[in-house]
Amino acid sequence: MITPVLALNNLMAGYGQTEILHDLSILVNPNEIVAVIGPNGAGKSTAIKSVLGLLNISKGSVELNGDNITNTPAAKVVELGISYVPQNSNVFVNLTVKENLEMGAWTRPLGMAERLDEMYTLFPDLAEKRNQAAGSLSGGQRQMVAMAKALMVDAKILLLDEPTAGLSPKYKGEIFGTIKKIKQTGVPILIVEQNAKQALGVSDRGYVLVDGSNRHTGTGKELLENPEIARMFLGGGAE
């Protein structure tokens, strides 16, 4: 039996007295891309924050490779190998691309040069711009810096929160292409996205959240072909 890399088991969690997640369960298995989609306010980003120890879990558990990490402090979660790219403020705009990547390796000071070379191979656009300030880059390029920075450590899993928000269609396609390349390196990915059609298109499995609970789950293909999901999320406004 396969042990999931990440498991959210029947979570109830929220902020203060406000409960957002209701009996939520999500699994990410080795070498998988898993997408979490749903309307605004469904609890998608809250689910990621529960993994990161940024809110109180009142019931249920979070497991990393079978170990219970429920309510582990955020700094410790990073040390355990959970890499996270937030939607906003995810790069140091006044530092160069190279300096941003070096900042990402704070838990892994050895082998810096080799890891930088690996990131420049995975993100060739960044190799050309390594000495430019991150703030001078386009939104899509900054997102690539943020993902590369998160991968400078030995990531056991990568969590992405709305990685294509606000990007042009060209860069949305490039980001999803890069996500598939990251998977090929052996790092599983949990992606929270409003862009449901493209997210499910690159995902092995997906979850649809509504009001903090599981509404649907299945392979990316199954969810794309589900008429209810197509009506809710895959119409003209879901691109």
Short mmCIF file of C-alpha atoms in Angstrom, two decimals:
data_model
loop_
_atom_site.label_atom_id
_atom_site.label_comp_id
_atom_site.label_asym_id
_atom_site.label_seq_id
_atom_site.Cartn_x
_atom_site.Cartn_y
_atom_site.Cartn_z
CA MET A 1 0.00 0.00 0.00
CA ILE A 2 1.34 3.42 -1.00
CA THR A 3 1.91 5.90 1.81
CA PRO A 4 0.76 9.36 0.70
CA VAL A 5 3.41 12.07 0.74
CA LEU A 6 0.80 14.42 2.19
CA ALA A 7 -2.52 13.53 3.80
CA LEU A 8 -5.17 15.86 5.19
CA ASN A 9 -7.52 13.60 7.14
CA ASN A 10 -11.04 14.79 8.06
CA LEU A 11 -9.84 18.28 8.94
CA MET A 12 -11.89 20.81 10.83
CA ALA A 13 -9.99 24.09 11.01
CA GLY A 14 -10.36 27.85 10.80
CA TYR A 15 -9.51 31.22 12.30
CA GLY A 16 -10.42 31.83 15.92
CA GLN A 17 -14.03 30.76 16.39
CA THR A 18 -14.71 30.76 12.63
CA GLU A 19 -14.57 27.28 11.18
CA ILE A 20 -13.67 27.17 7.46
CA LEU A 21 -12.85 23.52 6.79
CA HIS A 22 -15.44 20.86 7.55
CA ASP A 23 -14.29 17.22 7.51
CA LEU A 24 -11.90 17.93 4.62
CA SER A 25 -9.68 15.15 3.25
CA ILE A 26 -6.97 15.48 0.57
CA LEU A 27 -4.24 13.00 -0.42
CA VAL A 28 -1.11 13.60 -2.50
CA ASN A 29 0.69 10.43 -3.49
CA PRO A 30 4.31 10.15 -4.70
CA ASN A 31 4.94 11.67 -8.14
CA GLU A 32 1.47 13.23 -8.39
CA ILE A 33 0.15 16.64 -9.30
CA VAL A 34 -3.06 17.20 -7.33
CA ALA A 35 -5.29 20.21 -8.01
CA VAL A 36 -7.73 21.76 -5.56
CA ILE A 37 -10.41 23.89 -7.22
CA GLY A 38 -13.63 25.51 -6.09
CA PRO A 39 -15.40 28.86 -5.84
CA ASN A 40 -14.02 31.81 -3.89
CA GLY A 41 -14.37 31.19 -0.17
CA ALA A 42 -14.46 27.41 -0.55
CA GLY A 43 -11.45 26.93 1.72
CA LYS A 44 -8.79 26.15 -0.89
CA SER A 45 -6.07 28.43 0.48
CA THR A 46 -7.18 27.63 4.03
CA ALA A 47 -6.41 23.97 3.33
CA ILE A 48 -2.82 24.88 2.43
CA LYS A 49 -2.49 27.09 5.51
CA SER A 50 -3.60 24.19 7.69
CA VAL A 51 -0.66 22.16 6.38
CA LEU A 52 1.71 25.05 7.08
CA GLY A 53 0.69 25.43 10.71
CA LEU A 54 -0.78 28.89 10.10
CA LEU A 55 -4.18 28.20 11.65
CA ASN A 56 -5.66 26.03 14.35
CA ILE A 57 -6.80 22.51 13.49
CA SER A 58 -9.53 21.50 15.89
CA LYS A 59 -10.12 17.99 14.52
CA GLY A 60 -8.42 15.61 12.12
CA SER A 61 -4.76 15.34 11.18
CA VAL A 62 -2.07 16.33 8.70
CA GLU A 63 0.51 13.67 7.83
CA LEU A 64 3.78 13.94 5.91
CA ASN A 65 5.02 10.57 4.65
CA GLY A 66 2.97 8.88 7.39
CA ASP A 67 4.20 11.11 10.24
CA ASN A 68 1.66 13.24 12.08
CA ILE A 69 2.59 16.94 11.73
CA THR A 70 -0.74 18.42 12.84
CA ASN A 71 -0.36 21.99 14.16
CA THR A 72 3.43 21.91 13.68
CA PRO A 73 4.84 25.49 13.70
CA ALA A 74 5.42 26.97 10.24
CA ALA A 75 9.22 27.25 10.55
CA LYS A 76 9.45 23.56 11.44
CA VAL A 77 7.14 22.59 8.56
CA VAL A 78 9.63 24.14 6.12
CA GLU A 79 12.50 22.23 7.72
CA LEU A 80 10.53 19.00 7.26
CA GLY A 81 10.58 19.53 3.49
CA ILE A 82 7.25 21.20 2.69
CA SER A 83 7.97 24.00 0.22
CA TYR A 84 5.34 26.69 -0.28
CA VAL A 85 4.82 29.43 -2.86
CA PRO A 86 2.21 31.98 -1.71
CA GLN A 87 0.09 33.88 -4.19
CA ASN A 88 1.51 37.29 -3.29
CA SER A 89 4.80 38.73 -1.98
CA ASN A 90 6.65 35.58 -2.95
CA VAL A 91 9.99 37.10 -4.08
CA PHE A 92 12.43 39.66 -2.72
CA VAL A 93 11.97 42.36 -5.36
CA ASN A 94 15.19 44.25 -4.54
CA LEU A 95 17.40 41.16 -4.75
CA THR A 96 18.65 39.58 -7.95
CA VAL A 97 17.27 36.30 -9.22
CA LYS A 98 20.41 34.52 -8.00
CA GLU A 99 20.17 36.14 -4.56
CA ASN A 100 16.51 35.12 -4.29
CA LEU A 101 17.42 31.51 -5.00
CA GLU A 102 20.24 31.62 -2.46
CA MET A 103 17.75 32.93 0.14
CA GLY A 104 15.58 29.91 -0.59
CA ALA A 105 18.37 27.57 0.42
CA TRP A 106 18.64 28.74 4.03
CA THR A 107 18.02 25.23 5.34
CA ARG A 108 20.47 23.71 2.85
CA PRO A 109 23.72 25.72 2.79
CA LEU A 110 25.82 22.92 1.25
CA GLY A 111 25.82 22.22 -2.47
CA MET A 112 24.56 25.71 -3.35
CA ALA A 113 26.32 25.98 -6.72
CA GLU A 114 25.06 22.60 -7.89
CA ARG A 115 21.51 23.39 -6.82
CA LEU A 116 21.61 26.74 -8.61
CA ASP A 117 22.68 24.98 -11.79
CA GLU A 118 19.78 22.54 -11.42
CA MET A 119 17.32 25.43 -11.08
CA TYR A 120 18.76 27.24 -14.10
CA THR A 121 18.31 24.04 -16.12
CA LEU A 122 14.72 23.66 -14.92
CA PHE A 123 13.98 27.38 -15.41
CA PRO A 124 16.11 28.45 -18.41
CA ASP A 125 14.60 31.96 -18.51
CA LEU A 126 16.06 32.58 -15.06
CA ALA A 127 19.56 31.58 -16.13
CA GLU A 128 19.60 34.51 -18.55
CA LYS A 129 18.29 36.91 -15.91
CA ARG A 130 20.20 35.66 -12.86
CA ASN A 131 21.78 39.06 -12.20
CA GLN A 132 18.60 41.11 -12.68
CA ALA A 133 16.51 42.36 -9.78
CA ALA A 134 13.44 40.17 -9.33
CA GLY A 135 11.27 43.28 -9.21
CA SER A 136 12.25 44.13 -12.80
CA LEU A 137 10.82 40.87 -14.15
CA SER A 138 7.38 40.18 -15.56
CA GLY A 139 4.74 38.61 -13.34
CA GLY A 140 5.25 35.21 -14.93
CA GLN A 141 9.02 35.38 -14.52
CA ARG A 142 8.65 36.41 -10.87
CA GLN A 143 6.42 33.39 -10.34
CA MET A 144 9.16 31.18 -11.79
CA VAL A 145 11.67 32.79 -9.39
CA ALA A 146 9.29 32.00 -6.51
CA MET A 147 8.96 28.35 -7.55
CA ALA A 148 12.70 27.95 -8.09
CA LYS A 149 13.38 29.55 -4.70
CA ALA A 150 11.01 27.07 -3.04
CA LEU A 151 12.80 24.16 -4.74
CA MET A 152 16.30 25.16 -3.61
CA VAL A 153 15.84 22.89 -0.59
CA ASP A 154 15.26 19.14 -0.71
CA ALA A 155 11.51 19.52 -1.11
CA LYS A 156 9.38 16.51 -0.28
CA ILE A 157 6.33 18.31 -1.72
CA LEU A 158 5.62 21.69 -3.33
CA LEU A 159 2.48 23.66 -2.40
CA LEU A 160 1.38 26.30 -4.92
CA ASP A 161 -1.31 28.86 -4.04
CA GLU A 162 -2.89 30.38 -7.18
CA PRO A 163 0.36 30.37 -9.21
CA THR A 164 -1.24 31.83 -12.36
CA ALA A 165 -3.33 34.58 -10.70
CA GLY A 166 -3.08 37.81 -12.69
CA LEU A 167 -0.84 36.36 -15.41
CA SER A 168 -1.30 36.65 -19.17
CA PRO A 169 -2.48 33.55 -21.08
CA LYS A 170 1.09 33.09 -22.40
CA TYR A 171 2.60 32.95 -18.94
CA LYS A 172 -0.23 30.81 -17.58
CA GLY A 173 0.68 28.19 -20.16
CA GLU A 174 4.37 28.48 -19.31
CA ILE A 175 3.71 28.11 -15.58
CA PHE A 176 1.66 24.96 -16.09
CA GLY A 177 4.35 23.61 -18.41
CA THR A 178 6.93 24.25 -15.69
CA ILE A 179 4.74 22.49 -13.12
CA LYS A 180 4.80 19.37 -15.29
CA LYS A 181 8.61 19.64 -15.54
CA ILE A 182 8.88 19.90 -11.75
CA LYS A 183 6.87 16.71 -11.39
CA GLN A 184 9.38 14.95 -13.66
CA THR A 185 12.12 15.74 -11.10
CA GLY A 186 10.23 13.60 -8.56
CA VAL A 187 8.66 16.38 -6.48
CA PRO A 188 4.88 15.93 -5.99
CA ILE A 189 2.77 19.08 -6.18
CA LEU A 190 -0.43 20.29 -4.53
CA ILE A 191 -1.84 23.22 -6.49
CA VAL A 192 -4.71 25.50 -5.48
CA GLU A 193 -6.09 27.24 -8.56
CA GLN A 194 -8.96 29.33 -9.89
CA ASN A 195 -7.91 28.40 -13.42
CA ALA A 196 -9.70 25.08 -13.13
CA LYS A 197 -9.49 23.88 -16.72
CA GLN A 198 -5.71 24.15 -17.08
CA ALA A 199 -5.06 23.00 -13.51
CA LEU A 200 -7.07 19.82 -13.98
CA GLY A 201 -5.49 19.38 -17.41
CA VAL A 202 -2.02 18.90 -15.87
CA SER A 203 -3.17 17.07 -12.74
CA ASP A 204 -3.25 13.37 -11.97
CA ARG A 205 -6.11 13.90 -9.53
CA GLY A 206 -8.23 16.76 -8.29
CA TYR A 207 -10.58 17.83 -5.53
CA VAL A 208 -13.51 20.22 -5.78
CA LEU A 209 -14.18 22.11 -2.55
CA VAL A 210 -17.45 23.83 -1.73
CA ASP A 211 -18.03 25.53 1.64
CA GLY A 212 -14.91 23.96 3.15
CA SER A 213 -15.89 20.38 2.32
CA ASN A 214 -15.13 17.81 -0.37
CA ARG A 215 -17.76 17.99 -3.11
CA HIS A 216 -16.06 15.94 -5.85
CA THR A 217 -12.83 14.03 -6.33
CA GLY A 218 -11.40 12.05 -9.22
CA THR A 219 -8.73 12.07 -11.87
CA GLY A 220 -8.12 15.33 -13.68
CA LYS A 221 -9.78 13.84 -16.77
CA GLU A 222 -12.83 12.63 -14.82
CA LEU A 223 -13.39 16.03 -13.26
CA LEU A 224 -12.95 17.83 -16.59
CA GLU A 225 -15.64 15.58 -18.08
CA ASN A 226 -18.09 15.96 -15.16
CA PRO A 227 -21.07 18.02 -16.40
CA GLU A 228 -21.72 19.66 -13.01
CA ILE A 229 -18.10 20.75 -12.67
CA ALA A 230 -18.05 21.95 -16.28
CA ARG A 231 -21.12 24.07 -15.60
CA MET A 232 -19.71 25.51 -12.36
CA PHE A 233 -16.05 26.06 -13.19
CA LEU A 234 -15.17 25.33 -16.81
CA GLY A 235 -17.30 27.84 -18.65
CA GLY A 236 -16.10 31.06 -20.22
CA GLY A 237 -15.13 32.52 -16.82
CA ALA A 238 -13.01 29.57 -15.71
CA GLU A 239 -10.09 30.14 -18.10
#
